[in-house]
């Protein structure tokens, strides 16, 4: 059964243009072509990248964060409470006020104490700035090296400057060793991102990030197997052009260097919009939709590859909307305050805790001064606009 399924999956009509077979891509006369089994090397390399990442974060990222003055916000741990902990883990980490009132009654706590417990418990699970910095520094290093490496590999290639050359003599295009190494490294990195998802910072666009990684892995695998390395390399290079700027922006944001962060954010926005919303649809999508079938008819791989690119473009539009929201906030406030995809520390005001009010509107804190005595009466007169007679 497995052999029959394997034979059906690797039919020529799925992967190659009409009138071409896998026999055309066999190594001969000193020419080496891409073979799907070559990508199996990405699995151990992905595990090696995971090990390199944790080593880098521990030995380089963490000391670098301390040297740059990254400080974690002090957090008060939530007091042990079996009832509230069970609700937090099984039913939800942010219950509504009626449910909080029921839980407060069950635990013998006040409404405010129960709200405070959930706020502190949520803050316990949020990643600290040091972890965010280490993760951003690793991705910055990889994206920067990948962009520089990819640019050096493609700089002298004709298809970098004229995407229509991606289809010259396709699919009879020999594989170059440097392009294979770069391709394999990119695939290994995105596989490593999927492996480390349980340990990474979970942002609000988590589902979109997972979709992006899966689509990218499928794109790299399919483009390599179908010998679409030329157009695939352009897609990878366009994405790497902006990614390292985003990670650098995050790093300086965590170190509270606002001017550098704001400058990098504006630079990243320009590069992102130009590469993802201008170059990608006008150069990449255009050549894959129209120029790729100029000399041969469409086949399954044509539709499949373009469908994956269309999904990528939809994700580009989604993230562009998020960036525009950040730019609007930047214009209003004069600085980029935070990544709108990330959770932030909650305070009592952000949680909307119930604060008992005094007659004059002052909040009665847990350690409020007594309301009797000459000192309290003097404070009351001052609060009402009266002055103490000298």
C-alpha positions as semicolon CSV with decimal commas, in nm:
position;residue;x (nm);y (nm);z (nm)
1;X;0,000;0,000;0,000
2;X;0,281;0,238;0,089
3;X;0,456;0,176;-0,243
4;X;0,135;0,242;-0,435
5;X;0,077;0,566;-0,245
6;X;0,437;0,672;-0,302
7;X;0,407;0,594;-0,674
8;X;0,085;0,798;-0,700
9;X;0,229;1,094;-0,508
10;X;0,537;1,129;-0,727
11;X;0,363;1,124;-1,062
12;X;0,526;1,354;-1,317
13;X;0,205;1,544;-1,385
14;X;0,184;1,666;-1,026
15;X;0,533;1,814;-1,002
16;X;0,660;1,893;-1,352
17;X;0,531;2,078;-1,659
18;X;0,378;1,878;-1,946
19;X;0,619;1,671;-2,155
20;X;0,874;1,649;-1,873
21;X;0,956;1,354;-1,649
22;X;1,175;1,281;-1,348
23;X;1,422;1,120;-1,588
24;X;1,499;1,468;-1,723
25;X;1,631;1,567;-1,379
26;X;1,870;1,277;-1,326
27;X;2,232;1,376;-1,263
28;X;2,440;1,341;-1,580
29;X;2,745;1,487;-1,756
30;X;2,867;1,646;-1,434
31;X;2,540;1,833;-1,382
32;X;2,361;1,792;-1,048
33;X;1,988;1,850;-1,010
34;X;1,764;1,894;-0,706
35;X;1,623;1,571;-0,565
36;X;1,348;1,559;-0,298
37;X;1,547;1,322;-0,075
38;X;1,816;1,590;-0,038
39;X;1,586;1,774;0,204
40;X;1,600;1,495;0,462
41;X;1,920;1,658;0,586
42;X;1,704;1,947;0,712
43;X;1,568;1,739;1,004
44;X;1,896;1,686;1,193
45;X;2,005;2,036;1,099
46;X;1,683;2,176;1,252
47;X;1,761;1,995;1,579
48;X;2,112;2,138;1,567
49;X;1,968;2,488;1,523
50;X;1,745;2,435;1,828
51;X;2,050;2,339;2,034
52;X;2,243;2,636;1,895
53;X;1,957;2,869;1,982
54;X;1,934;2,765;2,347
55;X;2,312;2,782;2,378
56;X;2,320;3,126;2,216
57;X;2,042;3,262;2,437
58;X;2,213;3,137;2,751
59;X;2,572;3,230;2,670
60;X;2,524;3,540;2,451
61;X;2,168;3,672;2,465
62;X;2,131;3,674;2,843
63;X;2,468;3,848;2,918
64;X;2,400;4,093;2,634
65;X;2,059;4,182;2,778
66;X;2,215;4,255;3,117
67;X;2,492;4,462;2,959
68;X;2,235;4,669;2,770
69;X;2,033;4,724;3,086
70;X;1,727;4,507;3,019
71;X;1,541;4,482;3,349
72;X;1,254;4,251;3,429
73;X;0,955;4,404;3,600
74;X;0,913;4,293;3,961
75;X;0,614;4,064;4,002
76;X;0,429;3,961;4,313
77;X;0,337;3,592;4,298
78;X;-0,022;3,491;4,350
79;X;-0,091;3,335;4,689
80;X;-0,156;2,958;4,677
81;X;-0,528;2,892;4,632
82;X;-0,642;2,553;4,503
83;X;-0,991;2,670;4,396
84;X;-0,873;2,969;4,198
85;X;-0,581;2,776;4,049
86;X;-0,814;2,503;3,926
87;X;-1,040;2,760;3,761
88;X;-0,739;2,937;3,607
89;X;-0,603;2,617;3,450
90;X;-0,926;2,447;3,345
91;X;-1,194;2,710;3,285
92;X;-1,020;3,032;3,191
93;X;-0,753;3,277;3,291
94;X;-0,976;3,586;3,278
95;X;-1,323;3,520;3,427
96;X;-1,597;3,780;3,407
97;X;-1,715;3,973;3,712
98;X;-2,016;3,749;3,797
99;X;-1,789;3,445;3,798
100;X;-1,529;3,629;4,005
101;X;-1,801;3,711;4,260
102;X;-1,891;3,342;4,288
103;X;-1,526;3,241;4,327
104;X;-1,474;3,511;4,590
105;X;-1,764;3,373;4,792
106;X;-1,631;3,018;4,764
107;X;-1,282;3,120;4,880
108;X;-1,392;3,367;5,148
109;X;-1,220;3,656;4,971
110;X;-1,336;3,999;4,870
111;X;-1,405;4,081;4,507
112;X;-1,094;4,297;4,489
113;X;-0,871;4,027;4,641
114;X;-0,998;3,774;4,385
115;X;-0,936;4,017;4,098
116;X;-0,587;4,083;4,229
117;X;-0,516;3,709;4,251
118;X;-0,609;3,650;3,885
119;X;-0,410;3,955;3,774
120;X;-0,097;3,835;3,954
121;X;-0,149;3,480;3,830
122;X;-0,170;3,599;3,469
123;X;0,142;3,809;3,510
124;X;0,329;3,503;3,639
125;X;0,278;3,327;3,305
126;X;0,377;3,624;3,093
127;X;0,734;3,613;2,958
128;X;0,982;3,853;3,110
129;X;1,171;4,113;2,907
130;X;1,491;3,911;2,928
131;X;1,328;3,613;2,756
132;X;1,182;3,840;2,488
133;X;1,522;4,000;2,428
134;X;1,702;3,666;2,400
135;X;1,447;3,533;2,151
136;X;1,463;3,850;1,941
137;X;1,846;3,851;1,945
138;X;1,862;3,492;1,812
139;X;1,617;3,565;1,531
140;X;1,796;3,889;1,449
141;X;2,126;3,703;1,414
142;X;1,978;3,435;1,191
143;X;1,773;3,666;0,967
144;X;2,066;3,902;0,921
145;X;2,308;3,620;0,834
146;X;2,047;3,459;0,609
147;X;1,980;3,784;0,423
148;X;2,349;3,858;0,373
149;X;2,417;3,498;0,272
150;X;2,123;3,486;0,033
151;X;2,219;3,817;-0,124
152;X;2,575;3,697;-0,179
153;X;2,446;3,375;-0,339
154;X;2,201;3,550;-0,573
155;X;2,381;3,877;-0,645
156;X;2,545;3,753;-0,964
157;X;2,244;3,553;-1,083
158;X;2,036;3,691;-1,369
159;X;1,701;3,599;-1,213
160;X;1,759;3,829;-0,914
161;X;1,736;4,132;-1,142
162;X;1,497;3,982;-1,401
163;X;1,249;3,739;-1,239
164;X;1,139;3,622;-1,585
165;X;1,474;3,441;-1,609
166;X;1,348;3,201;-1,341
167;X;1,172;3,011;-1,620
168;X;1,459;2,992;-1,868
169;X;1,502;2,622;-1,962
170;X;1,276;2,521;-1,674
171;X;1,280;2,257;-1,531
172;X;1,624;2,167;-1,673
173;X;1,814;2,394;-1,434
174;X;2,120;2,245;-1,258
175;X;2,157;2,287;-0,883
176;X;2,435;2,508;-0,750
177;X;2,595;2,401;-0,418
178;X;2,571;2,746;-0,257
179;X;2,201;2,774;-0,339
180;X;2,139;2,427;-0,196
181;X;2,314;2,511;0,132
182;X;2,117;2,834;0,173
183;X;1,790;2,664;0,087
184;X;1,857;2,382;0,332
185;X;1,945;2,629;0,608
186;X;1,622;2,824;0,557
187;X;1,410;2,508;0,566
188;X;1,588;2,388;0,881
189;X;1,529;2,720;1,054
190;X;1,153;2,722;0,992
191;X;1,130;2,360;1,108
192;X;1,317;2,463;1,424
193;X;1,062;2,741;1,480
194;X;0,783;2,483;1,479
195;X;0,978;2,263;1,722
196;X;1,025;2,549;1,968
197;X;0,668;2,683;1,948
198;X;0,578;2,549;2,296
199;X;0,873;2,741;2,444
200;X;0,844;3,063;2,243
201;X;0,655;3,376;2,342
202;X;0,291;3,334;2,250
203;X;0,165;3,649;2,077
204;X;-0,180;3,751;1,965
205;X;-0,105;3,652;1,604
206;X;0,002;3,302;1,711
207;X;-0,229;3,126;1,464
208;X;-0,109;3,345;1,176
209;X;0,253;3,274;1,272
210;X;0,191;2,899;1,271
211;X;0,016;2,927;0,933
212;X;0,310;3,128;0,798
213;X;0,567;2,873;0,916
214;X;0,370;2,581;0,772
215;X;0,315;2,753;0,437
216;X;0,683;2,847;0,421
217;X;0,797;2,492;0,494
218;X;0,561;2,352;0,230
219;X;0,673;2,618;-0,019
220;X;1,042;2,545;0,034
221;X;0,987;2,169;0,014
222;X;0,768;2,182;-0,294
223;X;0,980;2,439;-0,479
224;X;1,294;2,234;-0,418
225;X;1,131;1,907;-0,522
226;X;0,986;2,064;-0,840
227;X;1,317;2,240;-0,913
228;X;1,158;2,582;-0,861
229;X;1,462;2,701;-0,671
230;X;1,507;3,023;-0,864
231;X;1,168;3,171;-0,784
232;X;1,175;3,014;-0,437
233;X;1,505;3,185;-0,360
234;X;1,355;3,524;-0,452
235;X;1,064;3,464;-0,214
236;X;1,303;3,380;0,071
237;X;1,525;3,681;0,004
238;X;1,230;3,923;0,000
239;X;1,113;3,796;0,336
240;X;1,457;3,810;0,498
241;X;1,502;4,171;0,384
242;X;1,264;4,305;0,651
243;X;1,265;4,038;0,922
244;X;1,602;4,126;1,077
245;X;1,496;4,493;1,105
246;X;1,188;4,390;1,301
247;X;1,392;4,183;1,546
248;X;1,644;4,467;1,590
249;X;1,354;4,704;1,660
250;X;1,227;4,468;1,932
251;X;1,570;4,444;2,092
252;X;1,607;4,820;2,125
253;X;1,248;4,848;2,245
254;X;1,324;4,608;2,531
255;X;1,631;4,816;2,624
256;X;1,416;5,134;2,625
257;X;1,632;5,307;2,364
258;X;1,339;5,489;2,213
259;X;1,509;5,693;1,942
260;X;1,690;5,396;1,790
261;X;1,377;5,184;1,823
262;X;1,159;5,446;1,653
263;X;1,408;5,489;1,368
264;X;1,432;5,114;1,310
265;X;1,055;5,080;1,324
266;X;1,007;5,339;1,051
267;X;1,282;5,180;0,842
268;X;1,128;4,835;0,890
269;X;0,784;4,965;0,789
270;X;0,918;5,112;0,465
271;X;1,109;4,794;0,375
272;X;0,816;4,570;0,471
273;X;0,560;4,762;0,267
274;X;0,792;4,783;-0,034
275;X;0,899;4,417;-0,035
276;X;0,569;4,254;0,070
277;X;0,308;4,485;-0,087
278;X;0,496;4,614;-0,394
279;X;0,773;4,378;-0,505
280;X;0,605;4,054;-0,401
281;X;0,279;4,100;-0,598
282;X;0,427;4,290;-0,895
283;X;0,738;4,077;-0,944
284;X;0,689;3,739;-0,775
285;X;0,315;3,681;-0,817
286;X;0,314;3,827;-1,167
287;X;0,594;3,604;-1,295
288;X;0,451;3,289;-1,133
289;X;0,098;3,354;-1,260
290;X;0,179;3,460;-1,617
291;X;0,542;3,422;-1,725
292;X;0,583;3,073;-1,576
293;X;0,343;2,918;-1,830
294;X;0,450;3,122;-2,132
295;X;0,638;2,829;-2,285
296;X;0,441;2,541;-2,131
297;X;0,086;2,481;-2,016
298;X;-0,032;2,490;-1,655
299;X;-0,010;2,178;-1,438
300;X;-0,099;2,082;-1,080
301;X;0,222;2,224;-0,938
302;X;0,147;2,559;-1,102
303;X;-0,187;2,591;-0,922
304;X;-0,054;2,454;-0,593
305;X;0,250;2,681;-0,585
306;X;0,049;2,992;-0,670
307;X;-0,213;2,904;-0,407
308;X;0,060;2,895;-0,141
309;X;0,197;3,229;-0,260
310;X;-0,155;3,376;-0,243
311;X;-0,185;3,262;0,121
312;X;0,147;3,432;0,194
313;X;0,019;3,753;0,037
314;X;-0,294;3,742;0,255
315;X;-0,071;3,712;0,561
316;X;0,131;4,009;0,432
317;X;-0,188;4,216;0,417
318;X;-0,286;4,106;0,769
319;X;0,050;4,208;0,916
320;X;0,046;4,531;0,715
321;X;-0,277;4,626;0,891
322;X;-0,109;4,566;1,229
323;X;0,188;4,779;1,126
324;X;-0,042;5,059;1,011
325;X;-0,211;5,054;1,351
326;X;0,130;5,089;1,514
327;X;0,222;5,373;1,278
328;X;-0,101;5,555;1,365
329;X;-0,018;5,520;1,733
330;X;0,336;5,634;1,660
331;X;0,214;5,949;1,485
332;X;-0,023;6,034;1,770
333;X;0,218;5,972;2,059
334;X;0,554;6,039;1,893
335;X;0,702;5,700;1,981
336;X;0,639;5,331;1,939
337;X;0,524;5,214;2,279
338;X;0,489;4,840;2,230
339;X;0,429;4,556;1,988
340;X;0,050;4,535;1,962
341;X;0,082;4,157;1,915
342;X;0,231;4,113;2,264
343;X;0,075;4,091;2,606
344;X;0,177;4,352;2,862
345;X;0,199;4,350;3,238
346;X;-0,135;4,417;3,404
347;X;-0,176;4,671;3,680
348;X;-0,469;4,727;3,909
349;X;-0,597;5,007;3,682
350;X;-0,572;4,796;3,367
351;X;-0,759;4,513;3,537
352;X;-1,043;4,740;3,643
353;X;-1,039;4,633;4,005
354;X;-1,313;4,757;4,231
355;X;-1,187;5,041;4,454
356;X;-1,408;5,156;4,740
357;X;-1,450;5,532;4,719
358;X;-1,448;5,793;4,991
359;X;-1,698;6,073;4,988
360;X;-1,449;6,305;4,819
361;X;-1,361;6,050;4,548
362;X;-1,030;5,933;4,697
363;X;-0,959;5,565;4,674
364;X;-0,953;5,379;5,003
365;X;-0,644;5,161;4,983
366;X;-0,572;4,856;5,194
367;X;-0,356;5,061;5,433
368;X;-0,562;5,379;5,446
369;X;-0,506;5,618;5,729
370;X;-0,765;5,618;6,010
371;X;-1,053;5,855;5,958
372;X;-1,046;5,991;6,313
373;X;-0,801;6,220;6,487
374;X;-0,660;6,571;6,427
375;X;-0,427;6,461;6,144
376;X;-0,710;6,302;5,947
377;X;-0,935;6,603;6,001
378;X;-0,658;6,835;5,871
379;X;-0,614;6,613;5,567
380;X;-0,986;6,628;5,509
381;X;-0,986;7,008;5,512
382;X;-0,694;7,014;5,267
383;X;-0,874;6,772;5,036
384;X;-1,176;7,001;5,037
385;X;-0,968;7,303;4,945
386;X;-0,927;7,445;5,294
387;X;-0,595;7,554;5,443
388;X;-0,476;7,493;5,791
389;X;-0,461;7,811;5,998
390;X;-0,113;7,904;6,104
